[in-house]
Amino acid sequence: VSADRDRAWDQVPTALLTLDRDGTVVDANATFLGWVGRERADVVGRTRLSQLLSVGGRIYWETHLAPMLHADGRAEEVALELRGPDGRLPVLLTAVVTPFPPPPGTAAVVQVAMSGARERSRYERELLAARRAAEDAARRTRVLQEVTSALSGAVGVAGVVRALLDAATTRLWASAATFYRWDPGAGPVPYAASGEAPGDAPPPAVDPKLRAAAADGERLVVPAHGQSRLRGLLSLAPRDDPGTDPFDLDFLTAVGQQAGLALDRAEMFERHAAVAHELQRSLLATTAPQDPRVDIATSYRPGVETLEVGGDFYDAFLVDDDVLAVVVGDVVGRGLPAASAMGQLRSAVRAVAGPDVGPAALVSRLDRFVHQVPAAAAATLAYAEVRLSTGHVRFTCAGHLPPVLLPARGRPGLVWEGRSTPLGVVLPAGRSEAELWLAPGDRVLLYTDGLVERRHQSLRDGLDVLVSRAAAAGMFAPAEAVQTLTDGFLQDQRGHDDVCVLLLAWHGAGRARTEDPSAA
């Protein structure tokens, strides 16, 4: 029976061994000895199990397993690696201390069983690799969606390129990036860059027929092809951070395809917007009446966030030989409906104005007009009539921001009188108007809300800044003052809305008329 038991002990496919409490092998079966490639005489009574483990396994035995056995008396299915003649052999170890707890004076032993885990380890590695691949694919898909969303939400070619460069250094793992517009005659032309100056990177030496991302020296080039031609090239400099993954060429090729389509859309949109803006400028085009007693300077800046036409307008015309009318207005909304309503409203102001009408009555008549043109409903305007011989001004503001009075002597300020509701919104109190008297050299500024409204500041603060800057621009001639004022407001952010500005300067009645003002 003992021989049969010994034969079974040696022939089972599981490694069996007995350890004393300090981990020295007291007995081991043939399976275990075969796994470690040792003779029984070299192991039994002479070697600790920890010496037959890998470095990591030895550390884990000494810091975790041995204390666990001492405290709990058992450990189950612990993954370790034996050092065998053919390299590391992954195993699962189960150990039990017997008897536990040992009676006083009794020497307990540790019974150990090990099963091979090579197939399990390979499965776990494959599973881990598959999981990492799935996570990488999901991450790339998510990043591609984010980049595509940013490109589709960008406005204009410059906006698309800016979104692409931002993505290159934040989502595509490049240390720097330069975008080149493709010129069929000149080749790649630097357009914009992130993390480097546009001229720092060497021009990409690639075939214009390139369709996939490819290496270009130490950099990588991503073609941005539109529907019909190459729109540009994105040149990426890799990061040198330790552990940074290499560029995924297939992924970057997909980004380039989305960028090319976005540039197609942006270029087409810019062409349409240019036509629309030209149309709007033609609607605003007018020659201000020429009179030595007054100067009029105007400016129109389209909004840039949508590149759509808008409803802002200005105008200046003679009501009679001695009365000059000026108006700045804003139709609600954007696009061709707003621009069309703006043109109709501007024409209606001219048609309704007359020597015996006056500002309040003019706005009352416009209330009836906007009921026939729904797109002009709730439009706002500031309208003033200036008697050139005296400097007497009658004005009204229908829901519009207050004019700025810039006296030649004295403090500038906002004129809050003569206010009422936007067009079409009639209250029982009716329309009101106010008046003021200009002294020679005084100026009046009319404007639309796009000049002063900003998301990061209150309207009150914006108006205070306007008064301060308008006063500072008083040293310039009217045309230069308007240019300085609009540039000052729009230099930091180009504005999310259209901007119309009209500046009137009255020089006094002392200057004689030199030409028929009705000829303008």
Coordinates of C-alpha atoms in Angstrom, one line a residue:
V1 CA 0.0 0.0 0.0
S2 CA 2.8 2.4 0.9
A3 CA 4.5 1.7 -2.5
D4 CA 1.2 2.4 -4.3
R5 CA 0.8 5.6 -2.4
D6 CA 4.3 6.7 -3.2
R7 CA 3.7 5.8 -6.9
A8 CA 0.5 7.9 -6.9
W9 CA 2.4 10.7 -5.1
D10 CA 5.0 10.9 -7.8
Q11 CA 2.7 10.3 -10.8
V12 CA -0.1 12.8 -10.2
P13 CA 0.1 15.8 -12.6
T14 CA 0.0 18.2 -9.7
A15 CA 3.2 19.2 -7.9
L16 CA 3.0 18.2 -4.3
L17 CA 5.4 19.1 -1.6
T18 CA 5.7 19.4 2.1
L19 CA 7.5 22.4 3.8
D20 CA 8.6 23.0 7.3
R21 CA 7.5 26.3 8.9
D22 CA 10.5 28.2 7.6
G23 CA 9.7 27.1 4.0
T24 CA 12.3 24.5 3.5
V25 CA 11.2 21.6 1.3
V26 CA 10.8 18.5 3.4
D27 CA 9.4 16.3 0.7
A28 CA 8.4 16.8 -3.0
N29 CA 6.9 14.5 -5.7
A30 CA 8.5 13.8 -9.1
T31 CA 6.1 16.3 -10.8
F32 CA 7.5 19.2 -8.8
L33 CA 11.1 18.1 -9.2
G34 CA 10.6 17.8 -13.0
W35 CA 9.1 21.3 -13.2
V36 CA 12.1 22.8 -11.4
G37 CA 14.6 20.5 -13.1
R38 CA 16.3 19.5 -9.8
E39 CA 17.3 16.2 -8.2
R40 CA 15.6 15.2 -5.0
A41 CA 18.9 15.3 -3.1
D42 CA 19.4 18.8 -4.2
V43 CA 16.0 20.0 -3.0
V44 CA 14.7 18.0 -0.1
G45 CA 16.0 19.3 3.2
R46 CA 18.3 21.8 1.5
T47 CA 16.3 24.3 -0.4
R48 CA 13.5 26.7 0.5
L49 CA 10.6 26.9 -1.8
S50 CA 11.1 30.7 -2.2
Q51 CA 14.5 30.0 -3.7
L52 CA 12.8 28.1 -6.6
L53 CA 10.5 31.0 -7.4
S54 CA 11.0 33.9 -9.7
V55 CA 12.3 37.1 -8.2
G56 CA 8.8 38.6 -8.0
G57 CA 7.4 35.3 -6.6
R58 CA 10.2 35.2 -3.9
I59 CA 9.3 38.7 -2.8
Y60 CA 5.6 37.9 -2.7
W61 CA 6.3 34.7 -0.7
E62 CA 8.3 36.6 1.9
T63 CA 6.1 39.6 2.2
H64 CA 2.6 38.2 1.8
L65 CA 2.4 34.4 1.6
A66 CA 4.5 33.4 4.6
P67 CA 2.8 35.9 6.9
M68 CA -0.6 34.8 5.6
L69 CA 0.1 31.2 6.3
H70 CA 1.3 32.1 9.8
A71 CA -1.8 34.1 10.5
D72 CA -4.5 32.2 8.6
G73 CA -3.1 28.7 8.2
R74 CA -3.9 28.5 4.4
A75 CA -3.6 30.3 1.1
E76 CA -5.6 29.3 -2.0
E77 CA -4.9 29.6 -5.8
V78 CA -2.1 32.1 -5.5
A79 CA -0.5 32.8 -8.9
L80 CA 3.3 32.4 -8.8
E81 CA 6.1 31.5 -11.2
L82 CA 8.7 28.6 -10.7
R83 CA 12.1 28.9 -12.1
G84 CA 12.4 25.8 -14.4
P85 CA 15.1 24.6 -16.8
D86 CA 13.1 26.1 -19.7
G87 CA 12.3 29.4 -18.1
R88 CA 9.5 30.6 -15.9
L89 CA 6.6 28.3 -15.3
P90 CA 3.4 29.9 -14.1
V91 CA 1.6 27.9 -11.4
L92 CA -1.3 28.2 -9.0
L93 CA -0.3 27.4 -5.4
T94 CA -2.6 26.2 -2.6
A95 CA -1.1 25.7 0.9
V96 CA -2.4 24.5 4.2
V97 CA -0.6 24.5 7.6
T98 CA -1.3 21.2 9.5
P99 CA -2.1 21.0 12.2
F100 CA -3.4 24.6 12.6
P101 CA -3.1 26.1 15.1
P102 CA -0.3 23.7 16.1
P103 CA -0.6 22.4 19.7
P104 CA 2.2 23.6 22.0
G105 CA 5.4 21.7 21.3
T106 CA 4.2 20.4 18.0
A107 CA 6.1 21.1 14.8
A108 CA 3.5 22.0 12.1
V109 CA 4.2 21.5 8.4
V110 CA 2.9 23.2 5.3
Q111 CA 1.2 21.0 2.7
V112 CA 1.5 22.5 -0.8
A113 CA -0.2 21.7 -4.1
M114 CA 0.7 23.4 -7.4
S115 CA -1.1 23.1 -10.7
G116 CA 0.3 24.3 -14.0
A117 CA -1.2 27.6 -15.2
R118 CA 0.6 28.1 -18.5
E119 CA -2.7 27.8 -20.5
R120 CA -4.5 30.0 -18.0
S121 CA -1.7 32.6 -18.1
R122 CA -1.7 32.6 -21.9
Y123 CA -5.5 33.0 -21.8
E124 CA -5.2 35.9 -19.3
R125 CA -2.6 37.6 -21.4
E126 CA -4.7 37.2 -24.5
L127 CA -7.7 38.5 -22.7
L128 CA -5.7 41.4 -21.3
A129 CA -4.4 42.2 -24.8
A130 CA -7.8 42.0 -26.3
R131 CA -9.2 44.2 -23.6
R132 CA -6.4 46.8 -24.2
A133 CA -7.1 46.6 -27.9
A134 CA -10.8 47.2 -27.4
E135 CA -10.0 50.1 -25.0
D136 CA -7.6 51.6 -27.6
A137 CA -10.2 51.3 -30.3
A138 CA -12.9 52.8 -28.2
R139 CA -10.5 55.7 -27.2
R140 CA -9.6 56.3 -30.9
T141 CA -13.2 56.3 -31.9
R142 CA -14.1 58.7 -29.1
V143 CA -11.2 61.0 -30.1
L144 CA -12.2 60.8 -33.8
Q145 CA -15.7 61.8 -32.8
E146 CA -14.5 64.7 -30.7
V147 CA -12.2 66.0 -33.5
T148 CA -15.0 65.6 -36.1
S149 CA -17.4 67.5 -33.8
A150 CA -14.9 70.3 -33.4
L151 CA -14.2 70.5 -37.1
S152 CA -17.9 70.5 -38.0
G153 CA -18.6 73.2 -35.4
A154 CA -15.8 75.5 -36.6
V155 CA -16.7 78.5 -38.8
G156 CA -14.7 79.4 -41.9
V157 CA -11.4 78.0 -43.1
A158 CA -9.5 79.7 -40.3
G159 CA -11.8 78.2 -37.7
V160 CA -11.4 74.7 -39.1
V161 CA -7.6 75.0 -39.2
R162 CA -7.6 76.3 -35.6
A163 CA -9.8 73.4 -34.4
L164 CA -7.5 70.9 -36.3
L165 CA -4.3 72.4 -34.7
D166 CA -5.9 72.4 -31.3
A167 CA -6.8 68.7 -31.7
A168 CA -3.3 67.9 -32.9
T169 CA -1.6 69.0 -29.7
T170 CA -4.3 68.0 -27.3
R171 CA -6.0 64.8 -28.7
L172 CA -3.6 63.5 -31.4
W173 CA -0.6 63.5 -29.1
A174 CA 1.7 65.7 -31.1
S175 CA 4.1 68.1 -29.4
A176 CA 3.7 70.7 -32.2
A177 CA 1.8 70.9 -35.5
T178 CA 1.8 73.1 -38.6
F179 CA -1.0 73.2 -41.2
Y180 CA -0.1 73.9 -44.8
R181 CA -2.6 75.1 -47.4
W182 CA -2.0 73.3 -50.7
D183 CA -1.4 75.6 -53.6
P184 CA -1.4 73.7 -56.9
G185 CA 1.3 76.0 -58.3
A186 CA 3.5 76.7 -55.2
G187 CA 2.9 73.4 -53.2
P188 CA 2.5 73.5 -49.4
V189 CA 2.2 77.1 -48.0
P190 CA 2.4 77.5 -44.2
Y191 CA -0.9 78.7 -42.9
A192 CA -1.0 78.3 -39.1
A193 CA 0.8 76.4 -36.4
S194 CA 0.4 75.3 -32.8
G195 CA 3.4 74.7 -30.5
E196 CA 5.8 76.2 -33.1
A197 CA 5.9 79.1 -35.5
P198 CA 4.4 78.5 -39.0
G199 CA 7.9 78.7 -40.6
D200 CA 9.8 76.6 -38.1
A201 CA 8.8 73.2 -39.5
P202 CA 10.4 72.0 -42.7
P203 CA 7.9 72.0 -45.6
P204 CA 6.5 68.5 -46.1
A205 CA 8.1 66.7 -49.1
V206 CA 5.1 64.6 -50.2
D207 CA 3.2 63.7 -53.3
P208 CA 0.0 65.7 -53.7
K209 CA -1.7 62.4 -54.5
L210 CA -0.9 61.1 -51.0
R211 CA -4.1 59.8 -49.4
A212 CA -2.8 58.3 -46.2
A213 CA -0.8 59.6 -43.2
A214 CA 2.9 58.9 -43.7
A215 CA 6.3 59.6 -42.2
D216 CA 8.2 62.6 -43.4
G217 CA 11.7 62.5 -41.8
E218 CA 11.2 62.9 -38.1
R219 CA 7.7 64.2 -38.5
L220 CA 4.5 62.8 -39.8
V221 CA 2.3 64.3 -42.5
V222 CA -1.5 63.9 -42.7
P223 CA -3.2 64.9 -46.0
A224 CA -6.5 66.7 -45.8
H225 CA -8.3 65.8 -49.0
G226 CA -11.6 67.3 -49.9
Q227 CA -14.1 65.9 -52.4
S228 CA -12.1 67.0 -55.5
R229 CA -8.6 68.0 -54.4
L230 CA -6.0 68.2 -51.7
R231 CA -6.9 71.0 -49.3
G232 CA -3.9 71.0 -47.1
L233 CA -1.3 69.0 -45.1
L234 CA -1.0 68.7 -41.3
S235 CA 2.6 68.2 -40.2
L236 CA 3.0 66.7 -36.8
A237 CA 6.0 66.5 -34.5
P238 CA 5.9 63.5 -32.1
R239 CA 6.2 63.8 -28.4
D240 CA 9.4 62.6 -26.8
D241 CA 7.8 61.8 -23.4
P242 CA 8.6 58.4 -22.0
G243 CA 5.9 55.8 -22.7
T244 CA 4.2 57.9 -25.4
D245 CA 2.5 55.6 -27.9
P246 CA 3.6 55.9 -31.6
F247 CA 1.2 57.6 -34.0
D248 CA -1.6 55.5 -35.4
L249 CA -1.4 56.1 -39.1
D250 CA -4.9 54.7 -39.9
F251 CA -6.4 56.8 -37.2
L252 CA -4.6 60.0 -38.4
T253 CA -5.7 59.2 -42.0
A254 CA -9.3 59.2 -40.8
V255 CA -8.7 62.6 -39.1
G256 CA -7.3 64.0 -42.3
Q257 CA -10.3 62.8 -44.3
Q258 CA -12.6 64.6 -41.9
A259 CA -10.5 67.7 -42.0
G260 CA -10.6 67.8 -45.8
L261 CA -14.4 67.6 -45.8
A262 CA -14.6 70.3 -43.2
L263 CA -12.4 72.6 -45.3
D264 CA -14.6 71.9 -48.3
R265 CA -17.6 73.0 -46.3
A266 CA -15.8 76.0 -44.8
E267 CA -14.6 77.3 -48.1
M268 CA -18.0 76.9 -49.7
F269 CA -19.6 78.6 -46.7
E270 CA -17.2 81.5 -46.9
R271 CA -18.0 82.0 -50.6
H272 CA -21.7 82.1 -49.8
A273 CA -21.1 84.4 -46.8
A274 CA -18.9 86.8 -48.9
V275 CA -21.8 87.1 -51.4
A276 CA -24.3 87.7 -48.6
H277 CA -22.0 90.3 -46.9
E278 CA -21.5 92.1 -50.2
L279 CA -25.3 92.1 -50.6
Q280 CA -25.6 93.6 -47.1
R281 CA -23.0 96.2 -47.8
S282 CA -24.7 97.2 -50.9
L283 CA -27.9 97.6 -49.0
L284 CA -26.0 99.9 -46.5
A285 CA -24.2 101.7 -49.2
T286 CA -25.1 105.4 -49.2
T287 CA -23.4 108.7 -49.7
A288 CA -23.8 110.9 -46.6
P289 CA -25.1 114.4 -47.3
Q290 CA -22.3 116.8 -47.8
D291 CA -22.5 120.0 -45.7
P292 CA -19.7 122.0 -44.1
R293 CA -21.7 122.2 -40.9
V294 CA -21.6 118.5 -40.2
D295 CA -19.4 115.4 -40.7
I296 CA -20.7 111.9 -40.7
A297 CA -18.6 108.8 -40.3
T298 CA -19.9 105.2 -40.4
S299 CA -18.6 101.7 -40.0
Y300 CA -20.1 98.2 -40.5
R301 CA -18.4 95.0 -39.3
P302 CA -20.1 91.6 -39.9
G303 CA -20.1 89.1 -37.1
V304 CA -17.6 86.3 -37.4
E305 CA -18.9 83.4 -35.3
T306 CA -21.5 82.5 -37.9
L307 CA -20.4 84.4 -41.0
E308 CA -24.1 85.1 -41.7
V309 CA -25.6 88.3 -42.8
G310 CA -27.4 90.2 -40.1
G311 CA -30.0 92.9 -39.5
D312 CA -27.8 95.8 -38.4
F313 CA -28.1 99.0 -40.5
Y314 CA -27.3 102.7 -40.5
D315 CA -28.4 105.6 -42.7
A316 CA -28.1 109.4 -43.0
F317 CA -30.3 111.6 -45.3
L318 CA -31.8 115.1 -45.5
V319 CA -35.4 115.5 -44.3
D320 CA -35.3 119.0 -45.8
D321 CA -32.7 121.5 -46.6
D322 CA -31.9 122.2 -43.0
V323 CA -32.7 119.0 -41.2
L324 CA -30.4 115.9 -41.3
A325 CA -31.8 112.5 -40.2
V326 CA -29.4 109.8 -38.9
V327 CA -30.5 106.3 -37.8
V328 CA -28.9 103.1 -36.6
G329 CA -31.1 100.0 -36.2
D330 CA -31.0 96.3 -35.5
V331 CA -33.4 93.7 -36.8
V332 CA -33.7 90.6 -34.7
G333 CA -32.2 87.4 -36.1
R334 CA -29.6 86.5 -38.7
G335 CA -29.5 85.3 -42.2
L336 CA -31.2 86.4 -45.4
P337 CA -34.7 87.0 -43.7
A338 CA -33.1 89.4 -41.3
A339 CA -31.1 91.2 -44.0
S340 CA -34.2 91.5 -46.2
A341 CA -36.3 92.9 -43.3
M342 CA -33.4 95.3 -42.6
G343 CA -33.4 96.6 -46.1
Q344 CA -37.2 97.1 -46.0
L345 CA -37.1 98.8 -42.7
R346 CA -34.3 101.1 -43.8
S347 CA -36.3 102.1 -46.8
A348 CA -39.4 102.6 -44.7
V349 CA -37.5 105.0 -42.4
R350 CA -36.7 107.2 -45.5
A351 CA -40.2 106.9 -46.8
V352 CA -41.9 107.8 -43.5
A353 CA -39.6 110.7 -42.5
G354 CA -40.7 114.2 -43.5
P355 CA -40.4 117.8 -42.4
D356 CA -43.6 117.7 -40.3
V357 CA -43.3 114.1 -38.9
G358 CA -40.7 114.1 -36.2
P359 CA -39.0 111.2 -34.4
A360 CA -41.9 110.0 -32.2
A361 CA -44.4 110.0 -35.0
L362 CA -42.0 108.3 -37.3
V363 CA -41.6 105.4 -34.9
S364 CA -45.4 105.2 -34.5
R365 CA -45.8 104.8 -38.2
L366 CA -43.0 102.1 -38.3
D367 CA -45.0 100.2 -35.7
R368 CA -47.7 99.7 -38.3
F369 CA -45.1 98.9 -40.9
V370 CA -43.5 96.0 -39.0
H371 CA -46.9 94.3 -38.6
Q372 CA -46.8 93.9 -42.4
V373 CA -43.2 92.6 -42.3
P374 CA -43.1 90.0 -39.5
A375 CA -39.3 89.6 -39.7
A376 CA -38.9 93.2 -38.7
A377 CA -41.0 92.8 -35.5
A378 CA -39.2 93.8 -32.3
A379 CA -36.4 95.6 -34.2
T380 CA -34.7 98.4 -32.4
L381 CA -33.5 101.8 -33.7
A382 CA -32.1 105.1 -32.6
Y383 CA -33.3 107.9 -34.8
A384 CA -32.3 111.6 -34.6
E385 CA -33.0 114.7 -36.6
V386 CA -30.4 117.5 -36.5
R387 CA -31.3 121.1 -37.5
L388 CA -28.0 122.1 -39.1
S389 CA -28.5 125.8 -38.7
T390 CA -28.9 125.7 -34.9
G391 CA -27.6 122.3 -33.6
H392 CA -31.1 121.5 -32.2
V393 CA -31.6 117.7 -32.1
R394 CA -34.8 115.7 -31.7
F395 CA -34.3 112.0 -31.1
T396 CA -36.0 108.8 -30.0
C397 CA -34.7 105.3 -29.1
A398 CA -37.1 102.5 -29.7
G399 CA -35.7 99.7 -27.6
H400 CA -32.2 100.7 -28.7
L401 CA -29.1 101.4 -26.7
P402 CA -28.7 105.0 -25.7
P403 CA -26.7 107.4 -27.9
V404 CA -23.4 108.8 -26.6
L405 CA -23.1 112.6 -26.4
L406 CA -19.5 113.7 -26.8
P407 CA -19.4 117.5 -26.1
A408 CA -16.4 119.5 -27.3
R409 CA -16.2 120.9 -23.7
G410 CA -17.5 118.9 -20.8
R411 CA -18.0 115.3 -19.8
P412 CA -19.2 112.7 -22.2
G413 CA -22.2 110.6 -21.3
L414 CA -25.1 108.4 -22.3
V415 CA -28.4 110.0 -23.3
W416 CA -31.2 108.0 -21.7
E417 CA -34.1 110.3 -22.6
G418 CA -36.6 109.7 -25.4
R419 CA -36.8 105.9 -24.8
S420 CA -39.6 103.5 -25.7
T421 CA -40.2 99.9 -26.6
P422 CA -38.9 98.0 -29.7
L423 CA -40.9 98.4 -33.0
G424 CA -44.3 96.7 -33.0
V425 CA -44.4 96.5 -29.2
V426 CA -46.7 99.5 -28.4
L427 CA -47.6 100.5 -24.8
P428 CA -50.5 102.8 -23.8
A429 CA -48.0 105.6 -23.1
G430 CA -47.1 105.7 -26.8
R431 CA -43.9 106.8 -28.3
S432 CA -41.7 109.5 -26.8
E433 CA -38.9 111.7 -28.0
A434 CA -36.4 114.1 -26.4
E435 CA -34.2 116.9 -27.5
L436 CA -30.8 118.3 -26.9
W437 CA -28.7 121.3 -28.2
L438 CA -25.3 120.7 -29.8
A439 CA -22.5 123.3 -29.5
P440 CA -19.9 123.6 -32.2
G441 CA -17.6 120.6 -32.1
D442 CA -20.1 118.4 -30.2
R443 CA -20.5 114.8 -31.4
V444 CA -23.2 112.2 -31.2
L445 CA -22.4 108.4 -31.5
L446 CA -25.1 105.9 -32.5
Y447 CA -24.2 102.2 -32.5
T448 CA -25.6 98.6 -32.3
D449 CA -25.3 96.2 -29.4
G450 CA -22.6 94.1 -31.1
L451 CA -20.1 96.9 -30.3
V452 CA -20.5 96.6 -26.5
E453 CA -22.2 93.3 -25.6
R454 CA -19.7 90.6 -24.5
R455 CA -20.4 87.3 -22.8
H456 CA -17.8 87.9 -20.1
Q457 CA -19.0 91.3 -19.0
S458 CA -22.2 93.1 -18.1
L459 CA -23.8 95.5 -20.5
R460 CA -23.4 98.4 -17.9
D461 CA -19.6 97.8 -18.0
G462 CA -19.6 97.6 -21.7
L463 CA -21.4 101.0 -22.0
D464 CA -18.9 102.5 -19.5
V465 CA -16.0 101.3 -21.6
L466 CA -17.7 102.7 -24.7
V467 CA -18.1 106.2 -23.2
S468 CA -14.4 106.2 -22.1
R469 CA -13.0 105.0 -25.4
A470 CA -15.3 107.3 -27.5
A471 CA -14.1 110.3 -25.5
A472 CA -10.5 109.3 -26.0
A473 CA -11.1 109.1 -29.7
G474 CA -12.4 112.7 -29.8
M475 CA -8.9 113.9 -30.8
F476 CA -9.3 112.3 -34.2
A477 CA -11.3 113.3 -37.2
P478 CA -14.7 111.5 -37.3
A479 CA -13.7 108.8 -39.8
E480 CA -10.5 108.0 -37.9
A481 CA -12.3 108.2 -34.6
V482 CA -14.8 105.5 -35.8
Q483 CA -12.0 103.3 -37.1
T484 CA -10.1 103.6 -33.8
L485 CA -13.2 102.9 -31.7
T486 CA -14.3 99.8 -33.6
D487 CA -10.8 98.4 -33.8
G488 CA -10.3 99.0 -30.1
F489 CA -13.5 97.0 -29.3
L490 CA -12.9 94.2 -31.7
Q491 CA -9.1 93.6 -31.5
D492 CA -9.2 91.1 -28.6
Q493 CA -12.2 89.2 -29.9
R494 CA -13.6 89.8 -33.3
G495 CA -17.2 89.9 -32.1
H496 CA -20.1 87.5 -32.2
D497 CA -22.5 89.9 -33.7
D498 CA -22.6 92.5 -36.4
V499 CA -21.5 96.0 -35.5
C500 CA -22.8 99.3 -36.9
V501 CA -21.4 102.7 -35.8
L502 CA -22.4 106.2 -36.9
L503 CA -20.7 109.3 -35.6
L504 CA -22.1 112.7 -36.2
A505 CA -20.0 115.9 -35.6
W506 CA -21.7 119.3 -35.7
H507 CA -19.3 122.2 -36.5
G508 CA -21.8 125.0 -35.9
A509 CA -23.9 127.3 -38.2
G510 CA -21.0 129.6 -39.0
R511 CA -19.8 127.6 -41.9
A512 CA -21.6 128.5 -45.1
R513 CA -23.0 125.9 -47.4
T514 CA -20.8 125.4 -50.5
E515 CA -23.0 123.0 -52.5
D516 CA -26.5 121.8 -52.8
P517 CA -26.9 119.1 -50.2
S518 CA -29.7 117.4 -52.1
A519 CA -27.3 116.5 -54.8
A520 CA -25.8 113.7 -52.7

